[in-house]
Coordinates of N, CA, C and O in Angstrom, one line a residue:
X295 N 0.8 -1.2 0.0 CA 0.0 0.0 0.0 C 0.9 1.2 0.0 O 2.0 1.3 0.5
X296 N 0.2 2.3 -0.6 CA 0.7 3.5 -1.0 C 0.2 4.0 0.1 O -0.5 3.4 0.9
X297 N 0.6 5.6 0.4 CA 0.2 6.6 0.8 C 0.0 7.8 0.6 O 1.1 8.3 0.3
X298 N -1.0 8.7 0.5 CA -1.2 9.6 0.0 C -2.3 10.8 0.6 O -3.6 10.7 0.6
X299 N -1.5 11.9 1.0 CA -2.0 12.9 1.0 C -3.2 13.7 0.2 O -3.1 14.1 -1.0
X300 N -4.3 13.9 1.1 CA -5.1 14.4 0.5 C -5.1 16.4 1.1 O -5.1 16.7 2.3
X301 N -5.1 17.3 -0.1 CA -4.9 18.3 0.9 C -5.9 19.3 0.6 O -5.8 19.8 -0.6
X302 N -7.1 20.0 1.5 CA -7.7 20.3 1.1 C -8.2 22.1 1.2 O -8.2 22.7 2.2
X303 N -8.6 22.6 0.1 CA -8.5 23.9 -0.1 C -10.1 24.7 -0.6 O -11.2 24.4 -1.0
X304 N -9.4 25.8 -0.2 CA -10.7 26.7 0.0 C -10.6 28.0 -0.7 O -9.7 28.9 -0.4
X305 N -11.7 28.3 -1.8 CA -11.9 29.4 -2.2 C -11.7 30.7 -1.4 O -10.8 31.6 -1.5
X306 N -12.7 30.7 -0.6 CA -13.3 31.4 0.2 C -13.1 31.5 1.4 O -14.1 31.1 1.9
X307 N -12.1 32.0 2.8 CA -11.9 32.1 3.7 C -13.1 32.0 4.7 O -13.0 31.5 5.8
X308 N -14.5 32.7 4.0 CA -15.9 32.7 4.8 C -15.8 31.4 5.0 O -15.7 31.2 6.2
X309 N -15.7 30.0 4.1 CA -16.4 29.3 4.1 C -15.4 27.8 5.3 O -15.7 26.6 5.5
X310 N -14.6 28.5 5.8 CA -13.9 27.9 6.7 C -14.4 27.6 8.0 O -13.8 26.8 8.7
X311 N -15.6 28.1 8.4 CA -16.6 27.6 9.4 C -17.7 27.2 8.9 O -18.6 27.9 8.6
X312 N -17.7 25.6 8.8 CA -18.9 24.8 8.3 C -19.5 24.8 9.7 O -19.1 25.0 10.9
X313 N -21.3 24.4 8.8 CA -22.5 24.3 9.9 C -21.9 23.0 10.8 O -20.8 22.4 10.5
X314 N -22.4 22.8 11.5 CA -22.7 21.3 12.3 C -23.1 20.3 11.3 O -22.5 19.2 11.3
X315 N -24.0 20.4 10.7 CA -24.7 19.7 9.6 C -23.5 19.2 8.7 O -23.6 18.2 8.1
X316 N -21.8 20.3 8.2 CA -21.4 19.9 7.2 C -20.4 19.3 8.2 O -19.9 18.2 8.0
X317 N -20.1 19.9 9.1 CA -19.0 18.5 10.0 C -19.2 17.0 10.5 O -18.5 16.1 10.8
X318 N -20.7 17.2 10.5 CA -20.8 15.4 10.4 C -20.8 15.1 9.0 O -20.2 14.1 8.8
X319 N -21.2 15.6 8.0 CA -20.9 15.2 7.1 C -20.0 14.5 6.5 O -19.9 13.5 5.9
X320 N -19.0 15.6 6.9 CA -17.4 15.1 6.9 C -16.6 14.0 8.0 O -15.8 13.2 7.7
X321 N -17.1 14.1 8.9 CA -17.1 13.2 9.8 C -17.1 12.0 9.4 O -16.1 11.3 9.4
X322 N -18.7 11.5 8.9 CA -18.9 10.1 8.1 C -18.0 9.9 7.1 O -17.8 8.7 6.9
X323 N -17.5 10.6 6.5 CA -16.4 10.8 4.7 C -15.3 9.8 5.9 O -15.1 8.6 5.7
X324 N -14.6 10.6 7.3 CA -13.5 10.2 7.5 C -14.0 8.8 8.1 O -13.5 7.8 7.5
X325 N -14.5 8.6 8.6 CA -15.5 7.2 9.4 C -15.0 6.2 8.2 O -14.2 5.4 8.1
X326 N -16.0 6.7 7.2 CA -15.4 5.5 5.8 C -14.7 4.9 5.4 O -14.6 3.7 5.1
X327 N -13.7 6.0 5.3 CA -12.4 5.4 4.9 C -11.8 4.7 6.0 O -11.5 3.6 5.8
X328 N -11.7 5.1 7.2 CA -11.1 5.0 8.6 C -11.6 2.7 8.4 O -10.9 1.7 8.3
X329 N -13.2 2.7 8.5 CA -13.4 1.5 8.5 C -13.1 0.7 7.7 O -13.4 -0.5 7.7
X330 N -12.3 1.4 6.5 CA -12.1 0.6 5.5 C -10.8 0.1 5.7 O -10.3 -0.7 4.9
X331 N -10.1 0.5 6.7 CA -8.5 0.3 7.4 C -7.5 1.1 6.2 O -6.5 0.5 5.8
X332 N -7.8 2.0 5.7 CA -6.9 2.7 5.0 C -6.9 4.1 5.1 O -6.8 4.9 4.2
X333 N -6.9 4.2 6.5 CA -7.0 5.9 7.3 C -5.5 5.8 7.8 O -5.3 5.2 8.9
X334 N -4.4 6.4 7.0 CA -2.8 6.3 7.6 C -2.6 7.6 8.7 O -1.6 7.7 9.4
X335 N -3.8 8.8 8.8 CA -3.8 10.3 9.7 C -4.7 10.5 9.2 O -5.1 10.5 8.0
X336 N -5.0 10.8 10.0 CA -6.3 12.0 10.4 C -6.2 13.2 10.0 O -7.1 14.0 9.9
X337 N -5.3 13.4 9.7 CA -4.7 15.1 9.6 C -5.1 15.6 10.6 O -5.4 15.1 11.7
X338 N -5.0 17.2 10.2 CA -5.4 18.3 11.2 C -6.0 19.4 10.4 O -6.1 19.2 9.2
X339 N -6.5 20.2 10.8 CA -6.9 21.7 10.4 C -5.9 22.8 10.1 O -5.0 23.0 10.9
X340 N -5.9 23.5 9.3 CA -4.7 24.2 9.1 C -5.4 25.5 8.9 O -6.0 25.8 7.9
X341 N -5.2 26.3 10.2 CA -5.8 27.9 10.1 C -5.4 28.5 8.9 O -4.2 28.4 8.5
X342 N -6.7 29.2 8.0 CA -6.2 29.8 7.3 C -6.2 31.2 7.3 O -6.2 31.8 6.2
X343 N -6.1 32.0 8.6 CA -6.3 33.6 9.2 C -4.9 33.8 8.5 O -4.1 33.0 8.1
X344 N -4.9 35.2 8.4 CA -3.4 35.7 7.9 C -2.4 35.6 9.2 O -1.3 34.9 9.2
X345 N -2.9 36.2 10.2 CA -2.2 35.9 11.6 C -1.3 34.3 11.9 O -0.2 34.3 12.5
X346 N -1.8 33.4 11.4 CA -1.6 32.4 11.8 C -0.8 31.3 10.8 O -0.7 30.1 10.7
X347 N -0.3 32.1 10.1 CA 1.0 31.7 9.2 C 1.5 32.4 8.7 O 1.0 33.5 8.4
X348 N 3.1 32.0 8.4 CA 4.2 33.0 7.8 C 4.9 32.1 7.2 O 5.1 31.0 7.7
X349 N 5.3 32.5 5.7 CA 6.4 32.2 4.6 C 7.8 32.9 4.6 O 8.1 34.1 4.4
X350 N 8.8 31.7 4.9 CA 10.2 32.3 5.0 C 10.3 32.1 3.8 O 9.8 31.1 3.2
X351 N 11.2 33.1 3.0 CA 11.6 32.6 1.7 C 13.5 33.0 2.4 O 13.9 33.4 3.5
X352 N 14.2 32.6 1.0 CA 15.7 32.8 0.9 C 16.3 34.6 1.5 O 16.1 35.8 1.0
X353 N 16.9 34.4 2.3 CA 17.6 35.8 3.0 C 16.9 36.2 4.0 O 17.1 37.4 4.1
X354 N 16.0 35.6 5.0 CA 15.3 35.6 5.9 C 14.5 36.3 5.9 O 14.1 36.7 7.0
X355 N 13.7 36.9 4.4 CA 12.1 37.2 4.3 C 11.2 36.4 4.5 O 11.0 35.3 4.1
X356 N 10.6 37.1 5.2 CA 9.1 36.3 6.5 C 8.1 37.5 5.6 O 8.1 38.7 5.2
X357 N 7.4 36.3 5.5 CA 6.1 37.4 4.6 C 4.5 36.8 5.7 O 4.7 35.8 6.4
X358 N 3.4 37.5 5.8 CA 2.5 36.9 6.4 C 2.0 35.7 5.4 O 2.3 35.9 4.2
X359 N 1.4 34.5 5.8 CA 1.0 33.3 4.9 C 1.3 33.4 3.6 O 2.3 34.1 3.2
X360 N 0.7 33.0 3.0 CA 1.6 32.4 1.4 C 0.2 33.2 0.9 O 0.2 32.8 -0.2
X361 N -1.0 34.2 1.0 CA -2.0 34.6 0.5 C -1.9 35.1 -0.7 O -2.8 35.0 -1.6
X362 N -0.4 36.1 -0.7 CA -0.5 36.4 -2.2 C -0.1 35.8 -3.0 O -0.5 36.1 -4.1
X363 N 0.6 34.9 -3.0 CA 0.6 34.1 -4.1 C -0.3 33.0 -4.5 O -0.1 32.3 -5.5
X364 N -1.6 32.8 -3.6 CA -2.1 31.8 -4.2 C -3.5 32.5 -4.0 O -3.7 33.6 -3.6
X365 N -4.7 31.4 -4.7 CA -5.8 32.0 -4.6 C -6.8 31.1 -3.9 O -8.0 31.5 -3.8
X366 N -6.2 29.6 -3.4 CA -7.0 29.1 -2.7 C -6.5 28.8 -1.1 O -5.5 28.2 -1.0
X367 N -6.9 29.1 -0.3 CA -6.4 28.9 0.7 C -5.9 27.4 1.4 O -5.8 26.8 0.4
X368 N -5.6 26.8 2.1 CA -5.0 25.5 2.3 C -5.5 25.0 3.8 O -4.7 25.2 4.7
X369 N -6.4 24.5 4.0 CA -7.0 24.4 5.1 C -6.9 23.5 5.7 O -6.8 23.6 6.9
X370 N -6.8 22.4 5.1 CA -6.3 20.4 6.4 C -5.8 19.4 5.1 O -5.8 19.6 3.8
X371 N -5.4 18.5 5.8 CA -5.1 17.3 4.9 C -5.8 16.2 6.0 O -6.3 16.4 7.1
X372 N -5.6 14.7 5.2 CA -5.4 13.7 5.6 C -4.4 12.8 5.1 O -4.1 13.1 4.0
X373 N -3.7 11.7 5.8 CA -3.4 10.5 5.1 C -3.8 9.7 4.8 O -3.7 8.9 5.7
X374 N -4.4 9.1 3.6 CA -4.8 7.5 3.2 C -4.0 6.7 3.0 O -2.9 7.2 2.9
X375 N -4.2 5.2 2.9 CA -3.1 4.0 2.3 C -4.5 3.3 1.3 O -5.6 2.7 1.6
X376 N -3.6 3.7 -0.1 CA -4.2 2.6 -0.9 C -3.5 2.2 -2.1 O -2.4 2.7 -2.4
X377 N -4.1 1.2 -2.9 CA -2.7 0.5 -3.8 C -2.2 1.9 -4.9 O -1.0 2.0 -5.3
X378 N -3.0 2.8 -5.2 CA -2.6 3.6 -6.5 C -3.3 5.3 -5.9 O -3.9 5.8 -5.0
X379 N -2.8 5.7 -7.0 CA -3.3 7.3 -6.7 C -4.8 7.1 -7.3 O -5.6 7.8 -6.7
X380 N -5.1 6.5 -8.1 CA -6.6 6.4 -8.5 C -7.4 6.0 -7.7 O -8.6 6.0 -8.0
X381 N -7.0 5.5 -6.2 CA -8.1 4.6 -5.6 C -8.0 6.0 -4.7 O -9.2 6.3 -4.3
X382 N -7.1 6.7 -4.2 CA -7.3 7.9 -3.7 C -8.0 9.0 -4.2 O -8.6 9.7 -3.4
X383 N -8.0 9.4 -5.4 CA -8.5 10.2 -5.9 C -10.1 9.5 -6.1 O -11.1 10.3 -6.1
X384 N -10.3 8.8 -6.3 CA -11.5 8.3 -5.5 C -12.3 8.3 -4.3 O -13.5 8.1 -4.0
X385 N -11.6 8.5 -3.8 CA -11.9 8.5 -1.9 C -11.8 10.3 -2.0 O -12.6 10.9 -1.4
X386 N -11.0 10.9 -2.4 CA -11.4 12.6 -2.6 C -12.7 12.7 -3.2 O -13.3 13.6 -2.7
X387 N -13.3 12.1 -4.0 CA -14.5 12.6 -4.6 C -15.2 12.2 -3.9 O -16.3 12.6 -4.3
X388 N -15.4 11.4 -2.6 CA -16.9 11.6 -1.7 C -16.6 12.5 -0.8 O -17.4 12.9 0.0
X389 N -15.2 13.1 -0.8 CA -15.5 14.7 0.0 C -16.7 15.5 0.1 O -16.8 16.1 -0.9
X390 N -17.5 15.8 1.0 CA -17.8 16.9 0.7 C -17.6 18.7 1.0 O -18.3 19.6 1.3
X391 N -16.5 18.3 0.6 CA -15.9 20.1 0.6 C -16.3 20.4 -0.7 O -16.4 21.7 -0.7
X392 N -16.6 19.8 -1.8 CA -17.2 20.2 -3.2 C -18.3 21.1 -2.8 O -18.3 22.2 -3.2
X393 N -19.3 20.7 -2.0 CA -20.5 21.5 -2.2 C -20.0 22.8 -1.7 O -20.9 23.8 -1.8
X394 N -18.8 23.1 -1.2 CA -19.0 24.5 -0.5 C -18.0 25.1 -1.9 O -17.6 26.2 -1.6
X395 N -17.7 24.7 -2.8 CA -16.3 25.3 -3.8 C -14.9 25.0 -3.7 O -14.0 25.5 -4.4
X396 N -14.8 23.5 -2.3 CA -13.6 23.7 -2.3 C -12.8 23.0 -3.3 O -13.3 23.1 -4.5
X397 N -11.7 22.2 -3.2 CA -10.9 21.5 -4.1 C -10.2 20.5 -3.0 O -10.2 20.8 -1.8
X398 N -9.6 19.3 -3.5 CA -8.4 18.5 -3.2 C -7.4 18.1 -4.1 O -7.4 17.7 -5.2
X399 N -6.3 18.4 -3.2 CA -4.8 18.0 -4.1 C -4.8 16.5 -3.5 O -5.2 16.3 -2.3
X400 N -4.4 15.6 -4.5 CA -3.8 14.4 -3.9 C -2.6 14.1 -4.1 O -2.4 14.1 -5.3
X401 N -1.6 13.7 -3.5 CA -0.2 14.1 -3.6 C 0.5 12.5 -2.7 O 0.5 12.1 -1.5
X402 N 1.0 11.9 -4.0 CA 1.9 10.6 -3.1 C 3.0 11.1 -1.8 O 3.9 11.9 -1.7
X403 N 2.6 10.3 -1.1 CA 3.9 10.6 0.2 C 5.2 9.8 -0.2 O 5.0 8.6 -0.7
X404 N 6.2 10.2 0.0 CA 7.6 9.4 0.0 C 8.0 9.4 1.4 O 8.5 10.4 2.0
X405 N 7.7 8.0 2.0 CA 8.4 7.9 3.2 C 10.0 7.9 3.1 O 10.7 7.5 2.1
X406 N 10.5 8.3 4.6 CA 12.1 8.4 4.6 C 12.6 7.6 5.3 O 13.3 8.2 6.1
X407 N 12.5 6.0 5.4 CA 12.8 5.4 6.7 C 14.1 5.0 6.9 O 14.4 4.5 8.0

């Protein structure tokens, strides 16, 4: 088994506080996969306030988050384990962060052991 990061993003800074109604939603998404024994993390939440991140670049420029250069913000990941990137990018599409506009990157992990 593979592993692969799913990482997930957001148009809209509003839309970073879902109802109750959309966190179980998501809830059951992680439940799923979790029972299917191919939940490698949980991830976390990754604030996307400008306060609450900084980009070092080369010569010790600290800029606030990465906002100007991108246009979607970067809000959580998880890890899955499955044989291929297709069966993960599968398991992204019953996200439902789609209904709010968001997106997911899926991105193979290279362990370093």
């Amino acid at each position: 088994m593979k592993e692969f990061t799913l990482i997930f993003r957001l148009n809209d800074i509003a839309d970073f506080k879902p109802t109750p109604e959309q966190i179980q939603e998501r809830m059951r998404w992680l439940e799923g996969i979790a029972a299917q024994g191919k939940l490698a993390d949980k991830g976390n939440t990754l604030l996307p306030a400008p306060e609450s991140a900084k980009t070092v670049r080369a010569d010790n420029v600290v800029t606030d988050g990465p906002y100007t250069e991108i246009k979607e913000f970067i809000v959580g990941y998880v890890i899955v384990k499955t044989a291929d990137i297709d069966e993960a990018v599968a398991m992204a599409k019953e996200n439902p962060i789609f209904k709010i506009g968001g997106c997911i990157e899926v991105r193979e992990v290279l362990k370093r052991d």
